[in-house]
Coordinates of C-alpha atoms in Angstrom, one line a residue:
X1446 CA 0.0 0.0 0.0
X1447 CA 2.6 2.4 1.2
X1448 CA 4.5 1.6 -2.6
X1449 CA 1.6 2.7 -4.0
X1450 CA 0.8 5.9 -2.7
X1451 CA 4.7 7.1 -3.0
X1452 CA 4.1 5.7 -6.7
X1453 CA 1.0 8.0 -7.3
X1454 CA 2.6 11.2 -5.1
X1455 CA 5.5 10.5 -7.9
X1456 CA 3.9 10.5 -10.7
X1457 CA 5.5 12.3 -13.9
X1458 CA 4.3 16.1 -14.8
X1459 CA 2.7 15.3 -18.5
X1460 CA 4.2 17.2 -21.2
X1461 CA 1.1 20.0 -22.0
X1462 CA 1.9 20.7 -17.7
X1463 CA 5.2 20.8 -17.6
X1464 CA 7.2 21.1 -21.2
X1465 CA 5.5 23.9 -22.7
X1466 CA 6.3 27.5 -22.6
X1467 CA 3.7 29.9 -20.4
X1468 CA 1.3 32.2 -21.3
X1469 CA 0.4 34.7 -19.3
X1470 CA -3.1 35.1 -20.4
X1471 CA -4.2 31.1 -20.0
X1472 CA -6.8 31.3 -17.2
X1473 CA -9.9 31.1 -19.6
X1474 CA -13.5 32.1 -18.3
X1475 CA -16.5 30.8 -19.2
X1476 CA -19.6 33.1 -20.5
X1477 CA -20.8 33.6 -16.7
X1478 CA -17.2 34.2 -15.7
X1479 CA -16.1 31.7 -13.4
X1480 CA -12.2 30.5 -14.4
X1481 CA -12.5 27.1 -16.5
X1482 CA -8.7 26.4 -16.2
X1483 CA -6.0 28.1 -13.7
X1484 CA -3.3 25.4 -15.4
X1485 CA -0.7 28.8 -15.7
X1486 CA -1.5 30.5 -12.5
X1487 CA 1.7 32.6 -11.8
X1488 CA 2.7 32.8 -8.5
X1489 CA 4.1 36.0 -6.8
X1490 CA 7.1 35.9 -4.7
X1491 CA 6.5 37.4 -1.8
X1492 CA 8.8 40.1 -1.3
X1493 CA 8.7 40.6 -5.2
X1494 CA 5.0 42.1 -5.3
X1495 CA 4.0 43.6 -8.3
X1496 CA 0.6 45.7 -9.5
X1497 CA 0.1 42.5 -12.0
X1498 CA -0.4 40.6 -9.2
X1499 CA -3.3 42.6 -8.2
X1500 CA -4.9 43.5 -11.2
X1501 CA -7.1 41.1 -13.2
X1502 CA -5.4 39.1 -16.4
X1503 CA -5.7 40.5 -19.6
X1504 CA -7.8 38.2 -21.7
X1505 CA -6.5 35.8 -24.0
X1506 CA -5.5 36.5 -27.7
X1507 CA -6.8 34.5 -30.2
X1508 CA -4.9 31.5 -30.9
X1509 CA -3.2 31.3 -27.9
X1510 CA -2.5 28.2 -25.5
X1511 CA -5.9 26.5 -24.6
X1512 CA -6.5 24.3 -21.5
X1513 CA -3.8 21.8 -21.8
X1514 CA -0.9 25.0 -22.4
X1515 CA -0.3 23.9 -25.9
X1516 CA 1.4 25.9 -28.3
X1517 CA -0.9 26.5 -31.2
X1518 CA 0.7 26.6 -34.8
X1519 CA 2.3 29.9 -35.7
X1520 CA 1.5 30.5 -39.2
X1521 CA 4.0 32.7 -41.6
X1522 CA 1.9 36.0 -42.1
X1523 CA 3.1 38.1 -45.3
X1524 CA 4.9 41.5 -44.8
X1525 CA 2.9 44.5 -44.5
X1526 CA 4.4 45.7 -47.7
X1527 CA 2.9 43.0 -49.3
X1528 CA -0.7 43.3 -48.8
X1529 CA -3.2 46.4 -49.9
X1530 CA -3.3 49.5 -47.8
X1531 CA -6.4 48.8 -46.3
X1532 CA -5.7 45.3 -45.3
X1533 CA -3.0 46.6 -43.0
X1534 CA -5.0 47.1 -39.8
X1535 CA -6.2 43.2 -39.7
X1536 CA -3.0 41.8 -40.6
X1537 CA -1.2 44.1 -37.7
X1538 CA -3.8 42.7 -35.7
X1539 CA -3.0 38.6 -36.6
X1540 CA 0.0 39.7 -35.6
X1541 CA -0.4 41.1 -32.5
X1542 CA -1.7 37.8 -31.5
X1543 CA 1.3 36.1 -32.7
X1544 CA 3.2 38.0 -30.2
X1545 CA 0.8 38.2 -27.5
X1546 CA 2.1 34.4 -26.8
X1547 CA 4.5 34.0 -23.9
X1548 CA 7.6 31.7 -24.2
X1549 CA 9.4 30.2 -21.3
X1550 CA 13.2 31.1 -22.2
X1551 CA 14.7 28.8 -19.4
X1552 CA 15.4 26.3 -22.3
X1553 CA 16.3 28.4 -25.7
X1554 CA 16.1 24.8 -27.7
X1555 CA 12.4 24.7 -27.0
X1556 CA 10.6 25.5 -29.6
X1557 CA 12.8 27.6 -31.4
X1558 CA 11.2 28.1 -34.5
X1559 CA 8.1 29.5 -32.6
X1560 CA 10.3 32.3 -30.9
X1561 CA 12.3 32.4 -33.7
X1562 CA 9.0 33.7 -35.8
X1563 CA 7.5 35.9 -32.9
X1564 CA 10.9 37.7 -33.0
X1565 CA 11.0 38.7 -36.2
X1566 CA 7.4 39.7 -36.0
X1567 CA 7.6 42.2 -33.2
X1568 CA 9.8 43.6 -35.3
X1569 CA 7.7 43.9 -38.6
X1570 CA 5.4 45.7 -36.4
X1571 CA 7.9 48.1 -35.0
X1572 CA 9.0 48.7 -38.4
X1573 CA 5.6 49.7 -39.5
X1574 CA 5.1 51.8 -36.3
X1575 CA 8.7 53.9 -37.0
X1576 CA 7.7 54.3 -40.6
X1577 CA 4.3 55.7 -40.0
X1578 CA 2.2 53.6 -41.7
X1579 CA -0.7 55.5 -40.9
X1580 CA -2.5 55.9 -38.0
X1581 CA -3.8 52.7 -35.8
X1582 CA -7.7 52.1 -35.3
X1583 CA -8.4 52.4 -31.8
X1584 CA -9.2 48.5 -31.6
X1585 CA -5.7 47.8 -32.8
X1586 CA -4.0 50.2 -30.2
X1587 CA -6.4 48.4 -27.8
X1588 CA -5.0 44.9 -29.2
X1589 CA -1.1 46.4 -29.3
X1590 CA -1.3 47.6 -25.4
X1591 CA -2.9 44.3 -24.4
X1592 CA 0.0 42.1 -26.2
X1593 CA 2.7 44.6 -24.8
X1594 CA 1.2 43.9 -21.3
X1595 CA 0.8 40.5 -22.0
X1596 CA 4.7 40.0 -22.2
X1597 CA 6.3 42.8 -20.0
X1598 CA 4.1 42.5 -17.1
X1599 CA 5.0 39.6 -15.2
X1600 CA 6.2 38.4 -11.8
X1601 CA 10.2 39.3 -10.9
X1602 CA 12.0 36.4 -9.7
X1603 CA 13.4 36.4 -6.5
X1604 CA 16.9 38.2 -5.7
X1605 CA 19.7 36.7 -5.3
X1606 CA 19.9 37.3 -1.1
X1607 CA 16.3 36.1 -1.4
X1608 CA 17.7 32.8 -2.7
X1609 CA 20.4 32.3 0.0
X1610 CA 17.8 33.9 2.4
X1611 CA 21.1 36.6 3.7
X1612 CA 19.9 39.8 4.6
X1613 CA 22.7 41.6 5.4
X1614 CA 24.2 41.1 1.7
X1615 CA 25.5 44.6 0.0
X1616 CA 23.1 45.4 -2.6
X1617 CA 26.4 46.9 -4.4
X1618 CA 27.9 43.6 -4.6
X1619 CA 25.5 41.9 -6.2
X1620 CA 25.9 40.5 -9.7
X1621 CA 23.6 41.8 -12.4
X1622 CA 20.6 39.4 -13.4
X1623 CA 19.8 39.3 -17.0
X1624 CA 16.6 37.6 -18.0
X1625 CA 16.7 35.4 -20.4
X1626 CA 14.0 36.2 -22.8
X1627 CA 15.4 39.6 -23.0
X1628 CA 15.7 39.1 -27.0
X1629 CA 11.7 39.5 -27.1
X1630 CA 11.2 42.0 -24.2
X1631 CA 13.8 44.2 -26.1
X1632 CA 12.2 44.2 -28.9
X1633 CA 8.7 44.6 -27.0
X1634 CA 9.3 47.8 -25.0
X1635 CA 11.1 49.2 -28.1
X1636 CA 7.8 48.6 -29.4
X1637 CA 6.0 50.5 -26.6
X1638 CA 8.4 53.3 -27.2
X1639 CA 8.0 53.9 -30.9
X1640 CA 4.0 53.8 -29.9
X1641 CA 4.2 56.5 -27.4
X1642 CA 6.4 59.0 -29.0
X1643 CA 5.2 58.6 -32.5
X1644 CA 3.3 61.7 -34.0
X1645 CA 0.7 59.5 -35.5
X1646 CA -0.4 58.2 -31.9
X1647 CA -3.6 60.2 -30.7
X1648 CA -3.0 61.0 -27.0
X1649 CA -6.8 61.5 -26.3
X1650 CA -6.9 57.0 -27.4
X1651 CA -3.6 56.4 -26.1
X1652 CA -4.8 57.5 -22.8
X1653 CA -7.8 55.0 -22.3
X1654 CA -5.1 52.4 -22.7
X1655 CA -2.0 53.7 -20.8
X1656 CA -3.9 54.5 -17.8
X1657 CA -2.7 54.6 -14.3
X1658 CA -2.9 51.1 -14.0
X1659 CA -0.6 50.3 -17.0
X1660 CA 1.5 53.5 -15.4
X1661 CA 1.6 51.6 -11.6
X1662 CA 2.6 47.9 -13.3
X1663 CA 5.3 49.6 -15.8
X1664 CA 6.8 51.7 -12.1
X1665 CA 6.9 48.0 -10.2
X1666 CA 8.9 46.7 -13.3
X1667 CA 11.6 49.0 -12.3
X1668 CA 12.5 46.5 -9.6
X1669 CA 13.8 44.3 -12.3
X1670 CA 17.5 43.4 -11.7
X1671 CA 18.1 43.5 -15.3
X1672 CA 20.0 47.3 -16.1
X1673 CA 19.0 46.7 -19.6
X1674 CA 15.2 46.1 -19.0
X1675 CA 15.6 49.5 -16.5
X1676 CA 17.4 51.7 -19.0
X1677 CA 13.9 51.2 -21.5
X1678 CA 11.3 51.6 -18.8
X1679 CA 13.5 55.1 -17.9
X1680 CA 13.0 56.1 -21.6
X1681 CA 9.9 55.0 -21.8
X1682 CA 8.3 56.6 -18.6
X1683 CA 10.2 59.9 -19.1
X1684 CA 8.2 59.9 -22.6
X1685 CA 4.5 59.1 -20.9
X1686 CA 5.2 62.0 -18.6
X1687 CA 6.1 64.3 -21.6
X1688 CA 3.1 63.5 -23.6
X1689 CA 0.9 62.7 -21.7
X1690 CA 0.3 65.5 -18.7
X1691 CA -2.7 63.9 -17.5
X1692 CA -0.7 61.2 -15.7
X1693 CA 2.3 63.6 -14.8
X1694 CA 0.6 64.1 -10.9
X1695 CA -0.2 60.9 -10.1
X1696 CA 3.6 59.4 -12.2
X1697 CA 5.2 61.6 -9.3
X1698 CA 3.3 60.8 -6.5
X1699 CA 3.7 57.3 -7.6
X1700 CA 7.2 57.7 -7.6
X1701 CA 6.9 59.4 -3.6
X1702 CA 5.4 55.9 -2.9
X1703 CA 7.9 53.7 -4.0
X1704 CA 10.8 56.1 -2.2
X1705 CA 8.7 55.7 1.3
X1706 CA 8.6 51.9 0.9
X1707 CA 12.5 51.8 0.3
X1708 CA 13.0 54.3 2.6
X1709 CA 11.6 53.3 5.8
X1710 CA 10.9 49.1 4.6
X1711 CA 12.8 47.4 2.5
X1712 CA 16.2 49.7 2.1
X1713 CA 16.0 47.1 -1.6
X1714 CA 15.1 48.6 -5.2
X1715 CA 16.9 48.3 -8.0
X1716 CA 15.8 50.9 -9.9
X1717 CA 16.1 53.8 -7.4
X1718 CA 18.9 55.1 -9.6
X1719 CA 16.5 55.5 -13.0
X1720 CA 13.6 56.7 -10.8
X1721 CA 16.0 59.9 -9.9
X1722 CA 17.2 60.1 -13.3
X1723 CA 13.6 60.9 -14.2
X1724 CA 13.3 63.0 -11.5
X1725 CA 16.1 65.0 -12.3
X1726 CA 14.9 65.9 -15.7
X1727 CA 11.3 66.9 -14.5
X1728 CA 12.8 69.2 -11.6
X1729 CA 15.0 71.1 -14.1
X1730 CA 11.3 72.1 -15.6
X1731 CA 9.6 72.9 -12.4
X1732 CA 7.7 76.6 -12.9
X1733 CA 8.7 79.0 -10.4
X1734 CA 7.1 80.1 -7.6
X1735 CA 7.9 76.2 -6.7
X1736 CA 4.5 74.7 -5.6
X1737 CA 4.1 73.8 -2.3
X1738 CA 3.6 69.6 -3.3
X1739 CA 7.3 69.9 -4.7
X1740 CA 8.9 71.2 -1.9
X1741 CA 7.5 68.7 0.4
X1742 CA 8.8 66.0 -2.1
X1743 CA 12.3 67.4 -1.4
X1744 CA 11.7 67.2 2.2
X1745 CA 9.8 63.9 3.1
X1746 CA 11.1 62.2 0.2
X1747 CA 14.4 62.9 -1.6
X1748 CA 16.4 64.5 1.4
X1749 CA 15.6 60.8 3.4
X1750 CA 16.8 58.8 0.6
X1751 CA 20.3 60.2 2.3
X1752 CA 19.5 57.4 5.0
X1753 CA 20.0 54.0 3.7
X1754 CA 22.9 52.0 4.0
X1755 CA 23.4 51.3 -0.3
X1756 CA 23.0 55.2 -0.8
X1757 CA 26.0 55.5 -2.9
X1758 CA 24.4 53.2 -5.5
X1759 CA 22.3 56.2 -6.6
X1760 CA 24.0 59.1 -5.0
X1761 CA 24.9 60.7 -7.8
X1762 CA 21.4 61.1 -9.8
X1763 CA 20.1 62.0 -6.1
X1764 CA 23.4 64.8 -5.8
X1765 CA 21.5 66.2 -9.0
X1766 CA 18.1 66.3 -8.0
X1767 CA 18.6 67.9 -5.0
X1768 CA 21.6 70.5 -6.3
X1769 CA 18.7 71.0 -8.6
X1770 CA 15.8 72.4 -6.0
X1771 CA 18.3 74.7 -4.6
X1772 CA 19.1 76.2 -7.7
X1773 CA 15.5 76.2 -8.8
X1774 CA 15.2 78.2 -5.7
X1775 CA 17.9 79.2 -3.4
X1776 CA 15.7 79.7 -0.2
X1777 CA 15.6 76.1 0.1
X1778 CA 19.6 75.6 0.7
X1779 CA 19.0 76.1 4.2
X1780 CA 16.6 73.0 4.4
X1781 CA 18.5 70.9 2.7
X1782 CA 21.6 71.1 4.5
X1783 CA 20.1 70.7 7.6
X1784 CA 18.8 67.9 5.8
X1785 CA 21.7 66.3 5.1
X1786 CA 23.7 67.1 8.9
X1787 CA 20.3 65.3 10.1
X1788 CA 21.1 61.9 8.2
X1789 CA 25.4 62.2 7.9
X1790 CA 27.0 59.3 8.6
X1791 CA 28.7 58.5 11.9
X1792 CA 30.4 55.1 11.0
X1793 CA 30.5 54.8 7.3
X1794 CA 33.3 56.6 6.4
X1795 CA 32.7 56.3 2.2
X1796 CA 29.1 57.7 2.6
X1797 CA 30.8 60.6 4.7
X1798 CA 33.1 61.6 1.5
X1799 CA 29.7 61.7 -0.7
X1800 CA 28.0 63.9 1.6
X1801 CA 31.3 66.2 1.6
X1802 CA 30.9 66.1 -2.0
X1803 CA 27.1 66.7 -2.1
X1804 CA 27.5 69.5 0.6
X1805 CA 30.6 71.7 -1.6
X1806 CA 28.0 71.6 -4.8
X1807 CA 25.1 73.0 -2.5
X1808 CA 27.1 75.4 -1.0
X1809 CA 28.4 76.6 -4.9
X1810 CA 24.2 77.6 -4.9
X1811 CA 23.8 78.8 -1.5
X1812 CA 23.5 82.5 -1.0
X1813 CA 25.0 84.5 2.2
X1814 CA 21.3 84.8 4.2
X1815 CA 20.5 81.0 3.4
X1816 CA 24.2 80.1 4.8
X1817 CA 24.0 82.2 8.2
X1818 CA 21.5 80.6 9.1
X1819 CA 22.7 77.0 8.8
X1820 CA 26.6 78.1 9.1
X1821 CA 26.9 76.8 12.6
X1822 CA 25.8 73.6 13.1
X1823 CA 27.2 73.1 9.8
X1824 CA 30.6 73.6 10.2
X1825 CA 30.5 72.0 13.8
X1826 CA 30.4 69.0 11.5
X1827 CA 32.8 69.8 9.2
X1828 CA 35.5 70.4 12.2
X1829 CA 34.6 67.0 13.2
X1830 CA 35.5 65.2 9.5
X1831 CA 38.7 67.9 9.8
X1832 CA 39.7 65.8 12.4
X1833 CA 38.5 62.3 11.2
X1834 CA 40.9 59.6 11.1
X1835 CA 40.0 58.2 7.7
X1836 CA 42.0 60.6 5.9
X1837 CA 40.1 60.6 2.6
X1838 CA 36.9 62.1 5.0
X1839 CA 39.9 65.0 6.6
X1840 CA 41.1 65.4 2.8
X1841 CA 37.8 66.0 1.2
X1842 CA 36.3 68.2 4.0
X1843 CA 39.9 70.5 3.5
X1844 CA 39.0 70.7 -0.3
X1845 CA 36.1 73.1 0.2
X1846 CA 38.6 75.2 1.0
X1847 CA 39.7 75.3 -2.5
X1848 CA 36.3 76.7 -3.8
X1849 CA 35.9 80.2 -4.4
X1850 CA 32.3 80.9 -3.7
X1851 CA 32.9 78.8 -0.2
X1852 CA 35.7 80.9 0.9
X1853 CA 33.7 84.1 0.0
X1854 CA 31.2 82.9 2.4
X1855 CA 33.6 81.8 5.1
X1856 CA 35.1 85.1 5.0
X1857 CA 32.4 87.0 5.3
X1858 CA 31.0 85.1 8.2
X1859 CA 34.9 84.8 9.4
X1860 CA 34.3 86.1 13.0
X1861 CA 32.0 83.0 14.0
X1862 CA 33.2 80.3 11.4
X1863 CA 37.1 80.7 12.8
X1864 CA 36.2 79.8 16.3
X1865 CA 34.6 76.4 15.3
X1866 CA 37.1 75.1 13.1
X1867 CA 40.4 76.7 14.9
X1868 CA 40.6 73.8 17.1
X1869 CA 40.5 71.1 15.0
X1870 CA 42.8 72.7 12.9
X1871 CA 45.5 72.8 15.5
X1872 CA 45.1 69.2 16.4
X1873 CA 45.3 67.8 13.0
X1874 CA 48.9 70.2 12.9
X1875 CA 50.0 69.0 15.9
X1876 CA 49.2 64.9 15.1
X1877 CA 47.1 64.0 12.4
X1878 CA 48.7 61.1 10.8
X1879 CA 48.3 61.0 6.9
X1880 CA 50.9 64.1 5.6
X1881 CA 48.9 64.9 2.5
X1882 CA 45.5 66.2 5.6
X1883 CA 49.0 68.3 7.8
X1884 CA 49.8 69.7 3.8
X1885 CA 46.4 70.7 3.5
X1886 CA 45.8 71.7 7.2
X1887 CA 48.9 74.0 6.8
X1888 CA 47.6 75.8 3.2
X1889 CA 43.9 76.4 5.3
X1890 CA 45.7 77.3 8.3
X1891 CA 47.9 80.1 6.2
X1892 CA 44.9 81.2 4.3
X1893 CA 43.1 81.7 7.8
X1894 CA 46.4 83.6 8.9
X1895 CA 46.6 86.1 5.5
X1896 CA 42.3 86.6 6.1
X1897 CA 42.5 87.8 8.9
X1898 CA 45.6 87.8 11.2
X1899 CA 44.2 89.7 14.4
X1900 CA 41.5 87.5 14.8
X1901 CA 43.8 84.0 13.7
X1902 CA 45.7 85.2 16.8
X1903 CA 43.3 85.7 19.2
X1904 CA 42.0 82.2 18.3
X1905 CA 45.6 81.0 18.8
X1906 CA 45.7 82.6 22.0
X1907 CA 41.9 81.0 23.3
X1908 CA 43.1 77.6 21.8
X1909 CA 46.8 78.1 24.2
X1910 CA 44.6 79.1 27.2
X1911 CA 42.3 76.3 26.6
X1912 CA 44.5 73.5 26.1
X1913 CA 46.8 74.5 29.2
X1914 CA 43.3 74.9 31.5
X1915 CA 42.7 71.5 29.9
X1916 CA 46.0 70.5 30.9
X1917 CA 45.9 71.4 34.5
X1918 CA 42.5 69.6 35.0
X1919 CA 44.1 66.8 33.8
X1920 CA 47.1 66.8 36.1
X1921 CA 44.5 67.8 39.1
X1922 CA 42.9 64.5 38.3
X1923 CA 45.8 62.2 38.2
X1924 CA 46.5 63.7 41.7
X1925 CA 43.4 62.7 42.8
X1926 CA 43.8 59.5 41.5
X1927 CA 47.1 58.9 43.3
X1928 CA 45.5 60.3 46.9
X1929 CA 42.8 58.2 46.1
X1930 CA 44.9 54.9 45.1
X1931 CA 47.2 55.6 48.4
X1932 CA 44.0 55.9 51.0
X1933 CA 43.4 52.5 49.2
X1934 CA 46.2 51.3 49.8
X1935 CA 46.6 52.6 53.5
X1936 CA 43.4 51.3 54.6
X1937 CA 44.1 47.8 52.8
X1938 CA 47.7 47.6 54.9
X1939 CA 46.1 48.1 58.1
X1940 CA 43.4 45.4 57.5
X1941 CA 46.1 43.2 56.7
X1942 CA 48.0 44.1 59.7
X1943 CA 44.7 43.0 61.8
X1944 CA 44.1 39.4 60.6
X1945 CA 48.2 39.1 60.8
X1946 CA 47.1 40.0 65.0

């Protein structure tokens, strides 16, 4: 008995279940619309959720796989050059359910031919869409965004520290993934972005079908650990946003969404870097008076994205967008540097040498009201990297010293800013280690010295006075120690002295 049931539990998956490629569409529906078959039911890794998990599957093109998953037979269709004009439209559309077909790549021998014709028919239809054909019937565009769905919205695998289940892996160190059916999705989403920026697409159609559900499913694919597939969805979003202003408040606050997930939960997105690249670009054509709604973009979102561990991954399309806002409008350079002494590093020396370098191309936009107002607790912390031991923190913080605009503001704020820093100064020439930070200590030092030489000495003279009152406390205390250590010892001689009695 027990032979038998391990020989049933073990029984081989048949071929239709397990040895053809997926659709995505192959839940069918009967007329009343309960699911006749769920034999293709993608499941969603859980911490890979995506919007097509949660919205309903697009129906199934003609021709497609049936119950049993099988393959139909792709017939050869002629080229659009070879058929009349007005014959166009229906052939576009046979061949839009050609391609609306899913393969399973995991095997490139498997039915080769298949892909092999869907391939060079996504791009005959790209062709016609670049050459401009004529304008698509709003059933076709209906068909073309269904198909395009069809193949680009689908579940992400799992990362790779999901796989070995180690959470504290570096996100930097990571190796690339590159999906294997990538010669079809290429071709797909260069197919998407001949349709949206070509002149014969009407946005007033488009829109019914590029809604802000198609929007939210394209925005989870930028999770994808493919750069490739992220470099086209960049392209391709930053081209909905331009045409298509309807969606341009709810793209953003989309965007704001994904940032507060990875911000405060997961601190894991690959696409963070794209997402700011996008950003970038629609700052720089922000209307001024700023509205209120971007400002408190800067401030709950892209100032925070400063906190997480992988920051430098994106840093420098997030050093943009924020350089950006204050030169949009100069009154916010006191926010944002606050901003940034709110989430600087105190152990992670590399993100420390970022934030120097964020801070010096701020500053370059910063005017003299904006920077008396933050000057203090700002250079509070830059006396502290002055005297860091990681000398590439010590060296970087000394280079600000080498822009112009930053020493105009120093020296006109000189009579508050010289008291800070003095100190740490003088330690790093009296024993900083690395000789390049005591080169560049000196040349600040000097400069100091030639801007203002009565005040350089009365700092001196403060910084003397200090470190010999600091000097005499400390020799006050080892003498307390001593009288301490000698009553100790006293008291501990004449107990000994009792037992010995």
């Amino acid at each position: 008995m027990f032979n038998k049931i391990m020989k049933r539990g073990g029984r081989k998956v048949p071929k239709s279940e397990g040895n053809e490629p997926t659709v995505f569409s192959s839940a069918y529906r009967s007329a009343g619309g309960s699911v006749v078959s769920a034999s293709n039911v993608t499941v969603n890794h859980a911490s890979r959720p995506t919007a097509a998990a949660a919205s309903p599957q697009p129906q199934t093109p003609l021709g497609s796989a049936g119950v049993t998953g099988v393959i139909p037979p792709i017939e050869n269709l002629p080229l659009f050059r070879d058929v009349p004009v007005p014959e166009r439209q229906t052939l576009f559309l046979r061949k839009l359910q050609i391609c609306s077909i899913v393969f399973e790549f995991s095997d490139s021998l498997k039915f080769a031919r298949e892909k092999e014709t869907k391939r060079q028919t996504l791009v005959e239809l790209v062709d016609f869409i670049h050459s401009g054909s004529g304008r698509l019937s709003e059933a076709v565009q209906e068909e073309l965004i269904r198909m395009i769905g069809n193949n680009i919205f689908r579940c992400l695998p799992p990362t790779s520290h999901e796989n070995t289940g180690s959470e504290n892996a570096d996100p930097e160190e990571e190796e690339s993934y590159l999906d294997p059916a990538w010669p079809h999705l290429q071709i797909v989403y260069e197919l998407l972005l001949r349709y949206v920026v070509s002149s014969d697409t009407d946005t007033k159609i488009a829109k019914r079908y590029i809604d802000h559900s198609f929007v939210l499913r394209l925005l989870d694919l930028f999770d994808s650990e493919d750069p490739r597939e992220r470099e086209y969805l960049k392209t391709i979003l930053h081209r909905i946003y331009g045409k298509f202003m309807v969606h341009r408040p709810f793209i953003r606050k989309a965007i704001n969404n994904i940032f507060y997930r990875f911000i405060f939960e997961t601190e894991r997105h690959s696409g963070i870097g794209e997402l700011l690249e996008i950003l970038g670009s629609i700052i720089n054509g922000f209307a001024l008076p700023m509205k209120e709604e971007h400002k408190l973009f800067l401030v709950r979102a892209l100032i925070p994205l400063h906190k997480p561990k992988g920051m430098a991954a994106y840093h420098q399309q997030l050093s943009y967008c924020i350089t950006q806002f204050v030169e949009k409008d100069f009154k916010l350079a006191d926010t944002v540097i606050r901003g940034l002494l709110k989430y600087w590093p105190v152990t992670n020396c590399q993100k420390e040498v970022l934030f120097l370098g964020e801070l010096e191309e701020i500053l370059e936009a910063t005017q003299s009201a904006e920077f008396q107002r933050c000057m203090v607790p700002l250079f509070k912390q830059i006396g502290r990297c002055l005297n860091s031991s990681h000398f590439q923190v010590a060296e970087r913080a000394l280079f600000l010293w080498n822009n112009d605009h930053i020493v105009s503001l120093i020296a006109q704020n000189r009579n508050i800013i010289f008291p800070i820093i003095f100190d740490a100064l003088e330690k790093n020439m009296q024993g900083h280690w690395n000789q390049a930070v005591h080169g560049l200590t000196a040349n600040v030092r000097k400069m100091f010295l030639d801007m203002d030489s009565e005040l350089f000495e009365e700092c001196q003279q403060k910084y003397i006075d200090k470190e010999a009152k600091a000097k005499s406390q400390e020799e006050h205390r080892q003498m307390a120690w001593r009288r301490l250590e000698a009553v100790v010892a006293a008291k501990s001689s004449a107990e000994d002295m009792v037992l010995v009695n």
